[in-house]
Coordinates of C-alpha atoms and ligand atoms in Angstrom, one line a residue:
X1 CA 297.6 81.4 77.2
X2 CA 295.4 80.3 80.1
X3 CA 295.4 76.9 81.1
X4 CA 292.6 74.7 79.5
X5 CA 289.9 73.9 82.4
X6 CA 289.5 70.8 84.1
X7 CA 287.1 68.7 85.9
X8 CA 287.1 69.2 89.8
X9 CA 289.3 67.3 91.3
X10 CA 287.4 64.3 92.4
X11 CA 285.0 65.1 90.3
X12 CA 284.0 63.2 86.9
X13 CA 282.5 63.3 83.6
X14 CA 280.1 60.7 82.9
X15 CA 281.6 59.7 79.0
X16 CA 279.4 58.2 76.1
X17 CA 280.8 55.0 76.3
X18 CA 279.8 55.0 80.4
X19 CA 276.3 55.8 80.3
X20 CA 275.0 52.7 78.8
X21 CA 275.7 50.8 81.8
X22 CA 274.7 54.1 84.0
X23 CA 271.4 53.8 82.3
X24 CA 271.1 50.1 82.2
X25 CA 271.2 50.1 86.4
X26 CA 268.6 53.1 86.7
X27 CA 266.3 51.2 84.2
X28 CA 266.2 48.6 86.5
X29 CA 265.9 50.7 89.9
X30 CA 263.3 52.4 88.7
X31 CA 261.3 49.5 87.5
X32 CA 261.9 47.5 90.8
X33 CA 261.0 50.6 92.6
X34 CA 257.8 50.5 90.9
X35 CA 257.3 46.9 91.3
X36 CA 257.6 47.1 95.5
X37 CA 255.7 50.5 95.5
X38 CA 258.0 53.3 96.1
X39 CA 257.2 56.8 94.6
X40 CA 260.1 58.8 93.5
X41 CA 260.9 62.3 95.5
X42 CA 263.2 65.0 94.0
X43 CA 265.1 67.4 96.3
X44 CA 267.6 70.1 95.9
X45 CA 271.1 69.5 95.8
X46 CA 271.7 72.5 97.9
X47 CA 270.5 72.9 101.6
X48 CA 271.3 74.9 104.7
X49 CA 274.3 73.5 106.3
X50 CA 272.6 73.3 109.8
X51 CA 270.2 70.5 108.6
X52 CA 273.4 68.4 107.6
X53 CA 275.1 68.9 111.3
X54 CA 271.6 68.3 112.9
X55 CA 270.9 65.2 111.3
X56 CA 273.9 63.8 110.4
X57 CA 275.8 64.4 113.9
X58 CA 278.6 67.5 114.4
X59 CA 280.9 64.4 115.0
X60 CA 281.6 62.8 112.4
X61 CA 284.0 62.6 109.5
X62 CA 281.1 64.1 107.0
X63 CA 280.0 67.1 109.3
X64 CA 283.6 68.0 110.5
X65 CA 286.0 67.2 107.3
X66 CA 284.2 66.7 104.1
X67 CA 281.3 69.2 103.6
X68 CA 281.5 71.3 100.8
X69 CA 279.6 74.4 102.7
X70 CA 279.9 78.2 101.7
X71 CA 278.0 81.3 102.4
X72 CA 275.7 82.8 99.5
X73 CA 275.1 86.5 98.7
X74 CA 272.6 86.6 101.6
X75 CA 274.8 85.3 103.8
X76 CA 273.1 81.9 104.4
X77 CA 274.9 79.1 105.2
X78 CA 274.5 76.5 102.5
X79 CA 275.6 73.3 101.8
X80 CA 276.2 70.9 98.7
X81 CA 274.4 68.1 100.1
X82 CA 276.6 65.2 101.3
X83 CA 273.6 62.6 101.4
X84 CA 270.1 62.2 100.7
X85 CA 268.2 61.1 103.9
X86 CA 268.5 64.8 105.6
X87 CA 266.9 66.4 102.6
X88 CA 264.0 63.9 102.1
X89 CA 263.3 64.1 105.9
X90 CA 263.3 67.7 105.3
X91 CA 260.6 67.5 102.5
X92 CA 258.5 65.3 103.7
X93 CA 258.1 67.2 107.0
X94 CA 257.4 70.2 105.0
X95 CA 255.0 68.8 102.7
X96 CA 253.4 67.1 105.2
X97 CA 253.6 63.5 103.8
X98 CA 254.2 61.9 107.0
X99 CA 250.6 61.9 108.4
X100 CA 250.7 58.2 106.4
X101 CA 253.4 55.9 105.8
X102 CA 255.5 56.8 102.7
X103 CA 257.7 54.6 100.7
X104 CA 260.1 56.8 98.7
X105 CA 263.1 56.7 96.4
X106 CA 265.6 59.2 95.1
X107 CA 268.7 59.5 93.0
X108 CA 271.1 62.3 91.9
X109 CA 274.7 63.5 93.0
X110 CA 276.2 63.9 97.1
X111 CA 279.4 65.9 97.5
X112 CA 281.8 65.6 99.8
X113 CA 285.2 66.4 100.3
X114 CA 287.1 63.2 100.5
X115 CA 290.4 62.4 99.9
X116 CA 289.5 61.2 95.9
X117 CA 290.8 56.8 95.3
X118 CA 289.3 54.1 93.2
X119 CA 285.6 53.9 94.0
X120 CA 285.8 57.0 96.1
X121 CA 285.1 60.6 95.1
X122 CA 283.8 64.1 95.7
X123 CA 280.7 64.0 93.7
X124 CA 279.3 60.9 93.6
X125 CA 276.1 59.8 92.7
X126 CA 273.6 57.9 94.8
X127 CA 270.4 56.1 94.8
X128 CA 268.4 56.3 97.7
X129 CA 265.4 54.5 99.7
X130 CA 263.6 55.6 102.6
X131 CA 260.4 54.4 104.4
X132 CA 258.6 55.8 107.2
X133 CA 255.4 55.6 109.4
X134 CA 256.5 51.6 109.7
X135 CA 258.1 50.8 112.9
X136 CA 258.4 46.9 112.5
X137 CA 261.3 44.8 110.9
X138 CA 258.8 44.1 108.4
X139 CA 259.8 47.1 106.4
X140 CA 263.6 46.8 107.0
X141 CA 263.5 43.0 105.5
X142 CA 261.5 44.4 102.6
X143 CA 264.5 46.9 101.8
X144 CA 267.1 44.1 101.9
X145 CA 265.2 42.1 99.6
X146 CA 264.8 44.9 97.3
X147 CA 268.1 45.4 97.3
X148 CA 269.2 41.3 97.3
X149 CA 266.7 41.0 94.6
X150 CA 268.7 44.0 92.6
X151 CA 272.0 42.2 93.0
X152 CA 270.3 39.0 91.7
X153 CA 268.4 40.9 88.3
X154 CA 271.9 42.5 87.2
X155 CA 273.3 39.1 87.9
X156 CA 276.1 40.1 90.2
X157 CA 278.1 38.0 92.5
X158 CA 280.0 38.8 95.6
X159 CA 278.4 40.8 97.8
X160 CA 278.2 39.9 101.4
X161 CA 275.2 41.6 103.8
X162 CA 276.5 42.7 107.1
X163 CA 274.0 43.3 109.9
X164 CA 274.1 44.9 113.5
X165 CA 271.3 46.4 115.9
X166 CA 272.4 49.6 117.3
X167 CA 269.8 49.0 119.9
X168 CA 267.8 52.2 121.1
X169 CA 269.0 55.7 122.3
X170 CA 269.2 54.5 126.2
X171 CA 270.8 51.1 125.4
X172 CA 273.4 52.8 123.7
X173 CA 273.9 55.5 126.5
X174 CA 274.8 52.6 129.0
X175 CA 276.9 50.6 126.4
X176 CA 278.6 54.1 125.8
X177 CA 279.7 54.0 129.3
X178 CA 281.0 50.8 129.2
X179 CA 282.8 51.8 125.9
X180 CA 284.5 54.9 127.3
X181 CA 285.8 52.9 130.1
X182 CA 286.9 50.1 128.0
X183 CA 288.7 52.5 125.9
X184 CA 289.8 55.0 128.4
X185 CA 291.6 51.8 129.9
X186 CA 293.6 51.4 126.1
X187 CA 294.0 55.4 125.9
X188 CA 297.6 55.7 124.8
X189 CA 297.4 53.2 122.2
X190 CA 294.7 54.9 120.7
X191 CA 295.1 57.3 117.6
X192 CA 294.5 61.3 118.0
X193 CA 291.3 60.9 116.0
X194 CA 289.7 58.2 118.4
X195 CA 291.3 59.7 121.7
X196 CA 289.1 63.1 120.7
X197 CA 286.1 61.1 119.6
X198 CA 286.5 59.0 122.6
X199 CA 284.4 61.4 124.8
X200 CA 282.5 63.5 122.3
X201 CA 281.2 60.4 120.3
X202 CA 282.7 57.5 121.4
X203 CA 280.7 55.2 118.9
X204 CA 282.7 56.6 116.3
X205 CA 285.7 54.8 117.3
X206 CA 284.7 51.2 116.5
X207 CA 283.9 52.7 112.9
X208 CA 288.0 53.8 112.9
X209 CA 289.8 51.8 109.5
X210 CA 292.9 52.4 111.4
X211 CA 294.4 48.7 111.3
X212 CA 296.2 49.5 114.2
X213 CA 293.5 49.4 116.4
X214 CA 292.1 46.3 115.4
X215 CA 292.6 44.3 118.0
X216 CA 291.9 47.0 120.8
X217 CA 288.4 47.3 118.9
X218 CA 287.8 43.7 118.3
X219 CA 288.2 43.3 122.3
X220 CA 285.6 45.7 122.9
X221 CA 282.3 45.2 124.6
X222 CA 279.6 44.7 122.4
X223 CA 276.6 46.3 121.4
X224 CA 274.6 43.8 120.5
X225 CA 274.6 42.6 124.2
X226 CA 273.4 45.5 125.6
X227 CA 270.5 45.8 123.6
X228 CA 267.0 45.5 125.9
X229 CA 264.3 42.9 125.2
X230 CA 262.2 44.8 122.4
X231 CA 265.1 45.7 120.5
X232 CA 266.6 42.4 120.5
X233 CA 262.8 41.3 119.6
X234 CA 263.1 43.4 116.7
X235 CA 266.8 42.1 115.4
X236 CA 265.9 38.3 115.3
X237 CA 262.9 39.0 113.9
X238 CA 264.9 40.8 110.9
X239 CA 267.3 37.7 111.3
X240 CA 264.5 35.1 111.0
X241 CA 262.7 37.1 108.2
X242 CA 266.3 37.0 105.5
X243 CA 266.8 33.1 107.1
X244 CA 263.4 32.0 105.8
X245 CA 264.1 34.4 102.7
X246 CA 267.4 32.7 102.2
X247 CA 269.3 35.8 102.3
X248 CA 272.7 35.1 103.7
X249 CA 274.0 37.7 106.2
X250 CA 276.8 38.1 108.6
X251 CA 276.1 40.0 112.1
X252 CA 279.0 42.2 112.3
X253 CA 278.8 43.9 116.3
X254 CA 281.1 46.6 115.3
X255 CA 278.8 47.8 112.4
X256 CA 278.0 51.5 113.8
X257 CA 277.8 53.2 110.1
X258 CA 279.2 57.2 110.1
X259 CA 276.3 58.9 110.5
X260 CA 274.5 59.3 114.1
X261 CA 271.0 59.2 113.1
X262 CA 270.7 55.3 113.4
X263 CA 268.8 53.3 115.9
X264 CA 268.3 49.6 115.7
X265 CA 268.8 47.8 112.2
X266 CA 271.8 48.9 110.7
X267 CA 273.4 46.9 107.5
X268 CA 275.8 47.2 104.6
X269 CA 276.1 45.4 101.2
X270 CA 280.1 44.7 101.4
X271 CA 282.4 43.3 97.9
X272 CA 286.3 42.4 97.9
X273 CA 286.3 42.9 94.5
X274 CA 286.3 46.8 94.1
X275 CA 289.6 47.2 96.1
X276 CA 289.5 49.1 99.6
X277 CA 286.1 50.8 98.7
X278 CA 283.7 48.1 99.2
X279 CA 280.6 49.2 100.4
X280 CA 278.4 49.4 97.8
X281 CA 275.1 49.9 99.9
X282 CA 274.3 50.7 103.0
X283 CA 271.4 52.3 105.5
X284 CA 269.3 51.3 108.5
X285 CA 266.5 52.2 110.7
X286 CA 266.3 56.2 112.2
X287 CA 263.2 56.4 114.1
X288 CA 264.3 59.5 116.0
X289 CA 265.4 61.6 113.1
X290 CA 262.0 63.1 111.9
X291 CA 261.3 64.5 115.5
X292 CA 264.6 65.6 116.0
X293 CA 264.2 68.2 112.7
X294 CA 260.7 69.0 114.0
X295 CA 258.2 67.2 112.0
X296 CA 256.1 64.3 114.7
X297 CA 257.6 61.1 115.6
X298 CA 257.6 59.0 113.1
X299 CA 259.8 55.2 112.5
X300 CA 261.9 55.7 109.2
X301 CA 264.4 52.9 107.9
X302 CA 266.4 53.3 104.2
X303 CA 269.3 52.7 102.5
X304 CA 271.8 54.6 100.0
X305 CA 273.9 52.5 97.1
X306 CA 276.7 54.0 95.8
X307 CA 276.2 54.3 91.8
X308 CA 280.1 54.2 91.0
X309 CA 280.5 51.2 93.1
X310 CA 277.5 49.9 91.2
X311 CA 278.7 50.4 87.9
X312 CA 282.2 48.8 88.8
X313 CA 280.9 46.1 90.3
X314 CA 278.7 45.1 87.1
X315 CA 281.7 45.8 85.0
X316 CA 284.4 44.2 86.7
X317 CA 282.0 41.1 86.5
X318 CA 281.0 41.8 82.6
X319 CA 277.5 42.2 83.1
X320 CA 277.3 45.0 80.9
X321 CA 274.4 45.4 78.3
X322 CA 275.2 45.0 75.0
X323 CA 275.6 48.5 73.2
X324 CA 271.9 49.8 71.4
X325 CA 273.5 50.5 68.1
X326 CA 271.0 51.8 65.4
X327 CA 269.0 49.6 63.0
X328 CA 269.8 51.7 60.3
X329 CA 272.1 54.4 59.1
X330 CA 270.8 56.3 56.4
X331 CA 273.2 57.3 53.5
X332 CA 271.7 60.1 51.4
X333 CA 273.7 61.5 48.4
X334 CA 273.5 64.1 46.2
X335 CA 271.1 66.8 46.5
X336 CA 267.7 65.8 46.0
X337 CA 268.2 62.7 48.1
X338 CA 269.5 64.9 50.9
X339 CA 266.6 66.9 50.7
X340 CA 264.3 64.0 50.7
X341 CA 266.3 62.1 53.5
X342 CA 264.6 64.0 56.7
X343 CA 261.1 63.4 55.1
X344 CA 261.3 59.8 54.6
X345 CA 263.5 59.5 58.1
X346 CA 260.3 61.2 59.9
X347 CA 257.9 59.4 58.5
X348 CA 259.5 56.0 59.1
X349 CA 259.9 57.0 62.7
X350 CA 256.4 57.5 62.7
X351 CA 255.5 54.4 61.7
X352 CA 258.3 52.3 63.3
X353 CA 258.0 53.0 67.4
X354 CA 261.5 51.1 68.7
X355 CA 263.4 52.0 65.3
X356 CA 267.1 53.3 65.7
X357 CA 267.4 55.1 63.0
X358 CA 270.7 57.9 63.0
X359 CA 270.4 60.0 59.7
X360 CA 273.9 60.9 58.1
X361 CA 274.6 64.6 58.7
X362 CA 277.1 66.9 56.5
X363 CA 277.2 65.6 53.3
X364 CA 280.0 63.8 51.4
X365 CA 280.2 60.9 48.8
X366 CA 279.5 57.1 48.9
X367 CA 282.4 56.2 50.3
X368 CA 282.9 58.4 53.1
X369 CA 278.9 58.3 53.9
X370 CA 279.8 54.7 54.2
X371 CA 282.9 54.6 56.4
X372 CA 280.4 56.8 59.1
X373 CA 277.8 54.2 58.6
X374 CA 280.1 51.5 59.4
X375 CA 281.4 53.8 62.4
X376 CA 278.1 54.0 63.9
X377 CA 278.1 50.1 64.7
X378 CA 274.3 50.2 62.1
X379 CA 273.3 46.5 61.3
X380 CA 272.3 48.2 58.4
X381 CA 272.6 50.9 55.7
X382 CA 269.6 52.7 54.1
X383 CA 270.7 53.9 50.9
X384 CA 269.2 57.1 48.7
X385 CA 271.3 58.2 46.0
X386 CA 269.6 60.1 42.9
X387 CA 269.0 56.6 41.4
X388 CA 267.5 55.1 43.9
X389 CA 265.1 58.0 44.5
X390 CA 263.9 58.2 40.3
X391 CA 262.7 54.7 40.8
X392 CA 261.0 55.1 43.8
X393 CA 263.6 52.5 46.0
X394 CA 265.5 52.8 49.0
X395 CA 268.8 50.4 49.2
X396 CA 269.5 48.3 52.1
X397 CA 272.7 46.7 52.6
X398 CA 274.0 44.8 55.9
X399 CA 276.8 46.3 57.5
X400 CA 277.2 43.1 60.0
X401 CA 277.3 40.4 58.1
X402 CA 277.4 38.9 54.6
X403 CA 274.9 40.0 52.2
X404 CA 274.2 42.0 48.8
X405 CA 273.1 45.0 48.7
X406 CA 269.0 45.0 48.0
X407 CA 266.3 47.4 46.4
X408 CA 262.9 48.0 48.3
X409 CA 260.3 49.6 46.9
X410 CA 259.9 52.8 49.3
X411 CA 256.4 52.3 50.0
X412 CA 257.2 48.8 51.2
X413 CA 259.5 49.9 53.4
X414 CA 258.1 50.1 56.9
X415 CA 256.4 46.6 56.4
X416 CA 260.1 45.2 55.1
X417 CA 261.8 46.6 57.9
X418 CA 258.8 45.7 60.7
X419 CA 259.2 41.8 59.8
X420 CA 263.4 42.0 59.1
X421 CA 264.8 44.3 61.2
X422 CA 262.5 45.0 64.5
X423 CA 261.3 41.1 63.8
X424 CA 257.5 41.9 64.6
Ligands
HAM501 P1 276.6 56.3 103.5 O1 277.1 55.0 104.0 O2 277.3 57.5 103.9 O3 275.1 56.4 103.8 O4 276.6 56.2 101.9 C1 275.9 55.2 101.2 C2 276.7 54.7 100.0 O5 277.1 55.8 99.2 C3 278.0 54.1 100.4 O6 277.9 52.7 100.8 C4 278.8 54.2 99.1 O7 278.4 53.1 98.2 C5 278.4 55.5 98.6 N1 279.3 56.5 98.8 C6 279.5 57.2 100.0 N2 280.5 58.1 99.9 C7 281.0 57.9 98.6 C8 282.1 58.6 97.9 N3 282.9 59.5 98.5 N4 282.4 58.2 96.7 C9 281.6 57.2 96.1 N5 280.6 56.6 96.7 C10 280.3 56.9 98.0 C11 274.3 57.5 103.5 O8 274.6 58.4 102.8 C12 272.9 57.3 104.1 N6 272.1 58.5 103.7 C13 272.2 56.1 103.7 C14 270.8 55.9 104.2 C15 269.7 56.2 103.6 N7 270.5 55.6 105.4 C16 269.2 55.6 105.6 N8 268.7 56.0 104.5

């Protein structure tokens, strides 16, 4: 016989008992999207592989290692899309949104080929902000407040913001040279990664998680004091905005994020409590990206939170919802009232908006009608045996607590249950 299949390795199925919590966090990104503004967008989960290596940068861990990228029939080169901000830059340019600013969000799965831990996997899912047409530090205070005020609404505790200006394209290609030098002068007690990255994207190197290298990289020259006079304008300004916010941050000079598309404001939303995999947010400001895929210039600043991390976060701090069991299970036995039970189920769905109603399926006797009632975690059971139904009644019993089993008149019913059960 043939092995059973299996998930992907790296790969994971969402279970029952998980997507409460799942749908408890999008409820509450989608509303606070709505409440700041943003309009969600919707792209493909495939897209050529050459928008990936031209937006993301041809060195880096994600363009070299970890794309999941494969010819189709025609012989295009296609990739599982290992991020979101390429493809929405994409879309917009095509649609032609960006003749005004745009403030847009997006969730779904990313792929990419890591090497699978806790909090780390080959599809994960995402959510997703990006803004453009805004050039100030206006609009990248407004997406860390969104996202403080997120922590704060799913009540979570723990997460620290880090902070760093990458300064513009020419600041960086003087620090660079300082970089090289300062690293070319520490070259055999550098790794094989960062002496190959040291020439092609030197950057790259302060991002290494080698511990090793540590202090070589905590020696070396700093961005942030290279940066010219409009871009250091623009970081306190960002600084000054969270102060007077009072959101707490912590300037990190060796924050350079994986991607290369950043400029300026770049952050991350950092925990200790999900193990080695503790960035549970992260994004900053790419002003050059739209040009460089060919649409016109245009500022853009977002941020991407990891959905996994999400969920462990609010797990590992019990912040879960509490499960939406149904009001009501409804028994139905012998024939008649089995034929009468999807009548009367309809018709009090019609009248009750908000009722949880699950309707016993399959047949079977009192008892074992029961037991699946009790199963379904119901507060209570709607009864309809062949006695109930010749007087015109429906029995209610609570499954929850103490209490006798009762008779109400069926026409009565959606009143009883509107003041009892939904308490309107
Ligand atoms: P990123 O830092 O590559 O940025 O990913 C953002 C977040 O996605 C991470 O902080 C993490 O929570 C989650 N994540 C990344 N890789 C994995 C993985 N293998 N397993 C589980 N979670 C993961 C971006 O993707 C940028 N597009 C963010 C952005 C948007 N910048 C500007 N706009």
């Amino acid at each position: 016989m043939s092995p059973r299949p299996r998930a992907i390795r790296g790969m994971h199925d969402i279970l029952p008992s998980e997507t409460p919590v799942w749908g408890h966090i999008e409820a509450r990104l989608r509303a606070l999207m709505e409440g700041y503004g943003y309009a969600e967008i919707r792209m493909p989960i495939l897209e050529q592989t050459d928008l990936f290596k031209r937006s993301i940068g041809e060195v880096t861990d994600i363009v070299e290692k970890e794309m999941y990228s494969f010819q189709d029939r025609n012989g295009d080169g296609l990739t599982l899309r290992p991020e979101g901000t390429a493809g929405c830059v994409r879309a917009c340019i095509e649609h032609g949104l960006l003749d005004r600013p745009q403030r847009l969000w997006y969730q779904g799965p990313m792929f990419r080929h890591e090497r699978p831990q806790k909090g780390r996997y080959r599809q994960f899912h995402q959510f997703g902000v990006e803004a453009f047409g805004l050039p100030g530090p206006d609009i990248d205070l407004e997406l860390i407040l969104l996202s403080a005020r997120l922590w704060r609404e799913l009540g979570l505790q723990g997460l620290e913001l880090q902070l760093n200006s990458l300064g513009r394209a020419e600041e960086r290609a003087v620090y660079r040279e300082r970089l090289v030098a300062y690293l070319q002068a520490h070259a055999t007690d550098l790794d094989a990664d960062s002496r190959r990255r040291l020439h092609s994207n030197p950057l790259r190197v302060l991002d290494s998680k080698n511990p090793a290298l540590a202090d070589i990289l905590g020696g070396a020259p700093r961005l942030l004091d290279h940066l010219g006079g409009e871009s250091r304008a623009h970081f306190d300004a960002l600084c000054a905005g969270l102060d007077a916010c009072g959101v707490s941050y912590r300037i990190e000079p060796r924050l350079v994020r994986g991607l290369d598309y950043y400029g300026l404001t770049v952050f991350e939303w950092v925990t200790d409590r999900l193990g080695a995999q503790g960035t549970v947010c992260a994004g900053g400001r790419y002003d050059g990206l739209v040009a460089q895929l060919g649409g016109r210039p245009t500022p853009a600043v977002g941020f991407a939170l990891g959905l996994e991390r999400l969920v462990a976060l609010v797990r590992e701090q019990g912040l879960e919802p509490p499960p939406a069991a149904p009001h009501l299970y409804l028994v139905a036995v012998g024939g008649a009232a089995q034929a009468q039970a999807p009548r009367i189920a309809e018709s009090l769905r019609d009248r009750l908006p908000g009722l949880r109603l699950q309707v016993h399926c399959g047949g079977g006797g009192f008892k074992s009608q029961f037991k699946k009632a009790d199963r379904s975690g119901a507060a209570h059971a709607l009864i309809l045996g062949e006695d109930e139904l010749e007087r015109g009644v429906a029995g209610l019993k609570p499954l929850r607590a103490e209490g006798e089993q009762i008779q109400v008149p069926l026409e009565d019913l959606p009143a009883w249950l509107r003041e009892r059960i939904l308490g309107r």
